[in-house]
Short mmCIF file of C-alpha atoms and ligand atoms in Angstrom, two decimals:
data_model
loop_
_atom_site.label_atom_id
_atom_site.label_comp_id
_atom_site.label_asym_id
_atom_site.label_seq_id
_atom_site.Cartn_x
_atom_site.Cartn_y
_atom_site.Cartn_z
CA MET A 271 115.59 136.90 211.66
CA LEU A 272 116.14 140.79 210.92
CA LYS A 273 113.00 142.67 211.49
CA VAL A 274 112.93 145.67 209.15
CA ASN A 275 110.58 148.70 208.78
CA PRO A 276 108.15 147.77 205.80
CA THR A 277 107.95 151.39 204.50
CA LYS A 278 111.29 152.90 205.45
CA PRO A 279 113.89 149.55 205.67
CA GLU A 280 117.04 150.39 207.62
CA ILE A 281 119.68 150.50 205.22
CA GLU A 282 122.23 148.55 207.72
CA LYS A 283 119.90 145.63 207.72
CA ILE A 284 119.37 145.64 204.01
CA ARG A 285 123.21 145.71 203.66
CA VAL A 286 123.63 142.64 205.75
CA ALA A 287 121.03 140.75 203.79
CA ALA A 288 122.53 141.90 200.44
CA ARG A 289 126.03 141.06 201.28
CA LEU A 290 124.53 137.23 202.16
CA ILE A 291 122.92 137.38 198.59
CA LYS A 292 126.18 138.68 196.80
CA ASN A 293 128.19 135.77 198.52
CA GLY A 294 125.71 133.13 197.40
CA GLY A 295 123.46 132.74 200.40
CA LEU A 296 119.61 132.44 200.60
CA VAL A 297 117.76 135.39 202.23
CA ALA A 298 113.85 135.42 202.30
CA PHE A 299 112.21 138.55 202.09
CA PRO A 300 108.70 140.28 201.96
CA THR A 301 107.11 141.22 198.45
CA GLU A 302 103.52 142.80 198.06
CA THR A 303 102.30 139.13 197.40
CA VAL A 304 104.07 136.47 199.58
CA TYR A 305 107.72 136.24 201.06
CA GLY A 306 110.20 134.91 198.27
CA LEU A 307 113.25 132.89 199.10
CA GLY A 308 116.13 135.13 197.22
CA ALA A 309 119.17 134.05 195.78
CA ASP A 310 121.38 135.94 193.08
CA ALA A 311 119.81 134.89 189.99
CA LEU A 312 122.92 134.88 187.95
CA ASN A 313 124.97 132.57 190.35
CA PRO A 314 123.94 128.93 189.48
CA LYS A 315 125.56 127.43 192.76
CA ALA A 316 123.09 130.07 194.73
CA VAL A 317 119.97 129.18 192.75
CA GLU A 318 120.85 125.37 193.30
CA LYS A 319 120.74 125.92 196.97
CA VAL A 320 117.27 127.44 196.63
CA PHE A 321 115.89 124.28 194.92
CA ALA A 322 117.34 122.31 197.74
CA ALA A 323 116.18 124.29 200.67
CA LYS A 324 112.32 124.22 199.19
CA GLN A 325 112.89 120.92 197.99
CA ARG A 326 111.43 122.40 194.94
CA PRO A 327 111.04 120.04 191.86
CA PRO A 328 113.92 120.50 189.30
CA ASP A 329 111.72 121.19 186.38
CA ASN A 330 110.14 124.27 188.06
CA PRO A 331 111.56 127.66 186.96
CA ILE A 332 111.97 130.68 189.11
CA ILE A 333 110.80 134.04 188.73
CA VAL A 334 113.81 136.58 188.46
CA HIS A 335 113.07 140.01 190.57
CA ILE A 336 114.42 143.07 189.57
CA ALA A 337 114.51 146.70 190.99
CA ASN A 338 114.83 148.78 187.45
CA LYS A 339 112.69 148.33 184.43
CA GLN A 340 115.73 148.64 182.32
CA ASP A 341 117.05 145.30 183.81
CA VAL A 342 114.60 143.51 181.51
CA CYS A 343 116.64 144.31 178.46
CA ARG A 344 119.67 142.50 180.10
CA LEU A 345 117.70 139.19 181.09
CA ALA A 346 115.53 139.14 178.16
CA ARG A 347 116.48 139.11 174.41
CA GLN A 348 113.08 140.35 173.34
CA VAL A 349 110.77 142.51 174.70
CA PRO A 350 107.69 142.74 172.73
CA ALA A 351 105.45 146.00 172.56
CA ALA A 352 102.54 144.50 174.75
CA ALA A 353 105.00 143.36 177.32
CA GLU A 354 106.39 146.87 177.49
CA LYS A 355 102.76 148.20 177.94
CA LEU A 356 102.03 146.05 180.86
CA ALA A 357 105.49 146.51 182.54
CA SER A 358 104.73 150.61 182.46
CA GLN A 359 101.41 149.94 183.46
CA PHE A 360 101.92 147.38 186.41
CA TRP A 361 105.36 147.69 187.46
CA PRO A 362 106.25 147.66 190.40
CA GLY A 363 103.44 145.50 191.01
CA PRO A 364 102.03 141.81 191.33
CA LEU A 365 102.72 140.84 187.38
CA THR A 366 105.27 138.60 186.25
CA LEU A 367 105.99 138.51 182.58
CA ILE A 368 107.56 135.49 180.68
CA LEU A 369 109.87 136.71 177.90
CA LYS A 370 112.41 135.24 175.70
CA ARG A 371 115.76 134.85 177.82
CA SER A 372 119.20 136.26 177.12
CA SER A 373 122.63 134.20 177.68
CA LEU A 374 123.50 136.19 180.59
CA VAL A 375 120.71 133.84 182.54
CA PRO A 376 121.96 130.62 183.78
CA ASP A 377 120.46 127.42 182.61
CA ILE A 378 119.46 126.34 186.33
CA THR A 379 117.45 129.61 186.84
CA VAL A 380 114.97 128.82 184.02
CA VAL A 381 115.58 125.21 184.10
CA GLY A 382 117.11 124.96 180.77
CA LEU A 383 113.88 126.70 179.15
CA ASP A 384 114.32 129.35 176.31
CA THR A 385 112.20 131.87 178.13
CA ILE A 386 112.50 133.75 181.48
CA ALA A 387 109.75 134.91 184.29
CA ILE A 388 110.87 138.66 185.50
CA ARG A 389 108.80 140.80 187.93
CA MET A 390 109.47 144.24 189.49
CA PRO A 391 107.90 143.84 192.89
CA ARG A 392 106.05 146.73 194.55
CA ASN A 393 107.60 146.58 198.41
CA GLU A 394 110.02 148.75 199.66
CA VAL A 395 112.34 146.13 201.41
CA ALA A 396 112.29 143.98 198.20
CA LEU A 397 113.35 146.79 196.05
CA ALA A 398 116.17 148.08 198.40
CA LEU A 399 117.50 144.34 198.77
CA ILE A 400 117.65 143.69 195.10
CA LYS A 401 119.38 147.49 194.56
CA GLU A 402 121.71 146.87 197.42
CA SER A 403 122.63 143.23 196.06
CA GLY A 404 123.58 144.81 192.79
CA THR A 405 121.97 141.76 190.88
CA PRO A 406 118.53 140.44 189.87
CA ILE A 407 117.22 138.29 192.44
CA ALA A 408 115.79 134.63 191.91
CA ALA A 409 113.03 133.96 194.18
CA PRO A 410 110.05 131.54 194.54
CA SER A 411 107.78 131.51 197.21
CA ALA A 412 109.45 131.05 200.52
CA ASN A 413 107.44 127.81 201.60
CA LEU A 414 108.75 124.05 201.43
CA ALA A 415 107.28 122.96 197.89
CA GLY A 416 103.54 121.84 197.87
CA LYS A 417 102.82 123.94 201.06
CA PRO A 418 100.72 127.05 201.19
CA SER A 419 102.84 130.21 200.45
CA PRO A 420 104.14 132.25 203.17
CA THR A 421 102.49 135.57 204.08
CA ARG A 422 104.39 136.32 207.21
CA ALA A 423 108.10 135.87 208.08
CA GLU A 424 106.80 133.15 210.84
CA HIS A 425 105.55 130.85 208.15
CA VAL A 426 108.89 131.13 206.28
CA ILE A 427 110.67 130.05 209.75
CA ASP A 428 108.27 127.10 210.11
CA ASP A 429 108.88 125.71 206.79
CA LEU A 430 112.65 126.71 206.30
CA ALA A 431 114.47 127.39 209.56
CA GLY A 432 118.15 125.99 209.31
CA ARG A 433 117.98 125.84 205.50
CA ILE A 434 118.47 129.46 204.84
CA ASP A 435 120.82 132.19 205.95
CA ALA A 436 118.18 134.91 206.87
CA VAL A 437 114.87 136.09 206.86
CA LEU A 438 113.76 139.96 206.24
CA ASP A 439 110.57 140.28 208.64
CA ALA A 440 108.34 143.32 207.72
CA GLY A 441 105.28 141.92 208.97
CA PRO A 442 102.23 140.38 206.84
CA THR A 443 102.37 140.74 203.10
CA ARG A 444 99.91 143.16 201.67
CA ILE A 445 98.10 141.09 198.82
CA GLY A 446 98.39 137.63 200.05
CA VAL A 447 98.38 135.62 196.70
CA GLU A 448 101.25 135.45 193.97
CA SER A 449 101.70 137.40 191.15
CA THR A 450 99.74 137.13 187.98
CA VAL A 451 102.24 135.06 185.34
CA VAL A 452 101.70 136.07 181.59
CA ASP A 453 103.29 134.37 178.91
CA MET A 454 104.31 137.08 176.42
CA THR A 455 106.49 134.67 173.97
CA VAL A 456 103.20 133.43 172.58
CA SER A 457 100.29 135.51 170.62
CA PRO A 458 97.73 136.27 171.92
CA PRO A 459 99.75 136.55 175.29
CA LEU A 460 98.22 133.89 177.87
CA VAL A 461 97.81 134.24 181.53
CA LEU A 462 99.58 130.91 182.93
CA ARG A 463 98.50 131.73 186.76
CA PRO A 464 95.99 134.01 187.79
CA GLY A 465 97.32 136.67 190.91
CA GLY A 466 97.48 139.94 192.12
CA THR A 467 97.08 141.57 188.92
CA PRO A 468 93.35 140.75 187.87
CA PHE A 469 92.95 139.49 184.58
CA GLU A 470 90.00 142.09 183.96
CA LYS A 471 92.87 144.69 184.39
CA LEU A 472 95.43 143.03 182.02
CA LYS A 473 92.50 142.98 179.50
CA SER A 474 91.74 146.83 179.75
CA ILE A 475 95.59 147.42 178.61
CA ILE A 476 95.85 144.42 176.14
CA ASP A 477 92.63 143.30 174.73
CA ASP A 478 93.67 140.34 173.36
CA VAL A 479 95.27 138.53 176.45
CA GLN A 480 93.64 135.03 177.41
CA LEU A 481 93.59 132.79 180.20
CA HIS A 482 95.14 129.42 179.88
CA GLN A 483 92.36 126.87 180.21
CA THR A 484 93.96 125.48 183.46
CA VAL A 485 93.81 128.76 185.18
CA GLY A 486 89.99 128.39 186.04
CA ALA A 487 89.82 124.64 185.75
CA LYS A 488 87.80 122.85 188.26
CA ARG A 489 89.15 119.42 187.41
CA ARG A 490 92.91 118.35 187.04
CA MET A 491 93.90 118.70 183.50
CA ARG A 492 96.52 116.60 181.65
CA VAL A 493 100.47 117.45 182.28
CA LEU A 494 100.68 117.57 178.40
CA GLU A 495 98.23 120.62 178.17
CA ALA A 496 100.31 122.53 181.15
CA ARG A 497 102.52 125.56 179.80
CA SER A 498 103.99 126.60 182.88
CA PRO A 499 105.89 123.72 184.35
CA GLY A 500 104.88 124.74 188.15
CA MET A 501 101.06 123.74 186.85
CA LYS A 502 101.84 120.10 187.16
CA HIS A 503 102.69 120.14 190.58
CA ARG A 504 100.49 119.74 193.83
CA HIS A 505 100.45 123.26 195.25
CA TYR A 506 99.35 125.30 198.32
CA ALA A 507 98.25 122.04 200.19
CA PRO A 508 97.53 121.88 203.82
CA ASN A 509 98.08 118.58 205.67
CA ALA A 510 94.35 117.90 206.17
CA GLN A 511 92.21 116.52 203.30
CA MET A 512 90.29 119.34 201.56
CA THR A 513 87.20 119.83 199.94
CA ILE A 514 85.79 122.93 197.96
CA VAL A 515 82.01 123.48 197.74
CA GLU A 516 80.80 126.00 194.99
CA GLY A 517 77.63 127.39 194.16
CA LYS A 518 75.01 129.75 195.77
CA PRO A 519 75.93 130.81 199.40
CA ASN A 520 72.89 129.11 201.08
CA GLN A 521 73.05 125.90 199.15
CA VAL A 522 76.63 125.81 199.73
CA VAL A 523 76.25 126.01 203.60
CA THR A 524 73.53 123.27 203.57
CA ARG A 525 75.89 121.10 201.77
CA MET A 526 79.06 121.70 203.81
CA GLN A 527 76.99 121.30 207.10
CA GLY A 528 75.82 117.68 205.83
CA LEU A 529 79.40 116.91 204.79
CA VAL A 530 80.31 118.05 208.29
CA TYR A 531 77.93 115.53 210.01
CA LEU A 532 78.99 112.54 207.64
CA TYR A 533 82.90 113.14 208.44
CA VAL A 534 82.05 113.67 212.37
CA ALA A 535 80.36 110.55 212.57
CA GLU A 536 83.43 109.05 210.84
CA GLY A 537 85.37 110.22 213.92
CA LYS A 538 87.23 112.95 212.02
CA LYS A 539 87.85 116.53 213.20
CA VAL A 540 86.58 118.91 210.63
CA GLY A 541 87.45 122.42 209.84
CA ILE A 542 85.29 125.01 208.04
CA LEU A 543 86.73 127.62 206.15
CA ALA A 544 83.81 130.11 205.66
CA THR A 545 83.16 133.75 205.01
CA ASP A 546 81.89 136.51 207.24
CA GLU A 547 78.32 136.41 206.08
CA THR A 548 78.03 132.52 206.74
CA ARG A 549 80.62 131.56 209.54
CA SER A 550 77.82 131.57 212.27
CA ASP A 551 75.73 129.12 210.31
CA TYR A 552 78.21 126.19 210.69
CA LYS A 553 78.55 123.63 213.61
CA ALA A 554 81.89 122.09 213.37
CA ASP A 555 85.15 121.64 215.55
CA VAL A 556 86.78 124.61 213.93
CA VAL A 557 84.99 127.32 211.85
CA LYS A 558 87.10 130.20 210.69
CA SER A 559 86.13 133.04 208.19
CA LEU A 560 88.69 134.30 205.38
CA GLY A 561 86.71 137.38 205.60
CA SER A 562 83.48 139.35 203.85
CA ARG A 563 82.17 138.24 200.74
CA LYS A 564 82.22 141.86 199.64
CA LYS A 565 85.67 142.34 200.51
CA VAL A 566 87.62 139.60 198.23
CA THR A 567 91.28 141.67 198.85
CA VAL A 568 90.63 140.80 202.48
CA ILE A 569 89.96 137.02 201.60
CA ALA A 570 93.19 136.81 199.19
CA HIS A 571 95.07 138.45 202.20
CA ASN A 572 94.06 135.79 204.90
CA LEU A 573 94.00 132.68 202.38
CA PHE A 574 97.22 131.30 202.98
CA LYS A 575 97.50 132.25 206.79
CA THR A 576 94.13 130.60 207.42
CA LEU A 577 95.28 127.28 205.57
CA ARG A 578 98.12 127.13 207.97
CA GLU A 579 96.34 127.89 211.09
CA LEU A 580 93.70 124.97 210.18
CA ASP A 581 96.68 122.89 209.98
CA LEU A 582 97.96 123.81 213.26
CA GLU A 583 94.58 123.02 214.85
CA GLY A 584 94.84 119.49 213.72
CA VAL A 585 92.03 118.85 211.70
CA ASP A 586 91.55 115.76 209.23
CA ILE A 587 89.41 117.64 207.18
CA ILE A 588 88.77 120.90 205.54
CA ILE A 589 85.70 121.99 203.90
CA ALA A 590 85.94 125.50 202.17
CA GLU A 591 83.27 127.60 200.40
CA GLY A 592 83.93 128.58 197.00
CA ILE A 593 83.68 132.26 196.24
CA PRO A 594 83.17 134.04 192.70
CA ALA A 595 85.98 133.42 190.48
CA LYS A 596 86.00 137.19 189.21
CA GLY A 597 88.74 139.82 189.77
CA LEU A 598 91.07 138.75 192.57
CA GLY A 599 88.39 135.74 193.34
CA LEU A 600 89.95 134.00 190.44
CA ALA A 601 93.33 133.75 192.13
CA VAL A 602 91.70 132.72 195.30
CA MET A 603 89.63 130.12 193.77
CA ASN A 604 92.50 128.70 191.56
CA ARG A 605 94.64 128.25 194.97
CA LEU A 606 91.71 126.88 196.66
CA ARG A 607 91.08 124.07 194.09
CA ARG A 608 94.52 123.22 193.80
CA ALA A 609 94.84 123.13 197.53
CA ALA A 610 91.90 120.66 197.70
CA ASN A 611 93.92 118.58 194.75
CA PHE A 612 90.63 119.62 192.64
CA ASN A 613 88.31 117.98 195.08
CA VAL A 614 85.56 120.23 194.05
CA ILE A 615 81.57 119.72 194.83
CA GLU A 616 78.98 121.76 192.98
CA ALA A 617 76.18 122.49 195.41
CA GLY A 618 72.91 123.15 193.05
O1 TXA M 34 104.24 136.79 193.60
C1 TXA M 34 105.17 135.99 193.38
O2 TXA M 34 105.32 135.59 192.23
C2 TXA M 34 106.28 135.26 194.37
C3 TXA M 34 106.92 136.46 194.54
C4 TXA M 34 107.89 135.94 195.60
O3 TXA M 34 107.43 137.21 193.85
N1 TXA M 34 106.72 134.25 193.69
C5 TXA M 34 106.41 133.04 193.24
O4 TXA M 34 107.32 132.18 192.86
O5 TXA M 34 104.91 132.64 193.32
P1 TXA M 34 106.78 130.57 192.46
O6 TXA M 34 108.26 129.98 192.05
O7 TXA M 34 106.18 130.10 193.71
O8 TXA M 34 105.82 130.44 191.23
C6 TXA M 34 106.35 130.69 190.03
C7 TXA M 34 105.62 130.36 188.88
C8 TXA M 34 105.57 128.94 188.96
O9 TXA M 34 104.27 128.22 188.67
C9 TXA M 34 106.47 128.43 187.62
O10 TXA M 34 106.26 127.48 187.10
C10 TXA M 34 106.30 129.69 186.76
O11 TXA M 34 106.06 131.04 187.77
N2 TXA M 34 107.47 130.18 185.81
C11 TXA M 34 108.71 130.53 186.16
N3 TXA M 34 109.43 130.71 184.98
C12 TXA M 34 108.69 130.45 183.91
C13 TXA M 34 108.81 130.33 182.79
N4 TXA M 34 109.94 130.59 182.06
N5 TXA M 34 107.76 129.69 181.90
C14 TXA M 34 106.68 129.45 182.55
N6 TXA M 34 106.62 129.66 183.73
C15 TXA M 34 107.31 130.10 184.62
MG1 MG M 35 105.15 128.82 194.79
#
């Protein structure tokens, strides 16, 4: 573990990590969204190690991270005008663009697809690492496949210790949910995964952009309908069984407290995922708040950390409040519903 200054990363530490990347090693590093598990995107053997370390399903392609907008032209064979517009507006930032890939990109990085996911992160440590490595860096979130994404270096260690070569530790990530993934190879462009760049902001730049039907889904959709291979895998899941209760806050609280009594009667240890406005309304073994309903950025920032904390408390059941699926809230609800394996209850 290498501790680095988040805003002015020490160059000698970045060089150590960059050498590992150049030699085909695996380095976990912070981005503004979550920690990524980085490898040289152009080295098939290195990318293969990423799949092995994470136990990632072999049909789930990896996002390629760049430090210079011009690098898109090497990795993609076509950059539509709308993609250029989004990149100039939102890069560096939590936005991933799917484009037609060039022949430079090894098959394994994109699991044999004709497309590539590219993003330029807004994080000084990530940008320094990519620049110093002199190669684009393929990096999925640095968690074991299926687990909540890591927003701190400790989360990476908990999941991947002994399986990777280094972690650059720059403290907690700012945003806390992953990048928004937009498919620019179709018309109109399609959001495949909501994330750190809200849909409303994309729409203000490109007004025909649409949400894929799985993005806001409260029920699992058939795999055939999933455009992004990652959509069909279980995600973000804590060890505990999880239920989401959505609806008006006061009705949600009543319904959730009712569920607590039922589970407690069955001898279960129950954890509640609440908000600041409601946390004192619950009686349960563990009650945690994600933050105020008025500050969805704080809720997003705390989401994955709190899911991991509930697992450490050893609860059998997690019951979580839904929040409005607007702005960053869409990404939060997308992750919560998947974490709960679409076990969603509507309260009134
Ligand atoms: O914020 C983020 O995006 C973080 C940080 C580390 O950059 N990365 C991340 O990577 O979340 P990962 O692997 O956990 O999620 C990548 C998502 C998956 O759902 C994957 O299926 C999708 O992007 N994806 C990657 N390449 C794709 C492609 N060519 N076509 C469609 N979807 C793709
Ligand atoms: Mg992931």
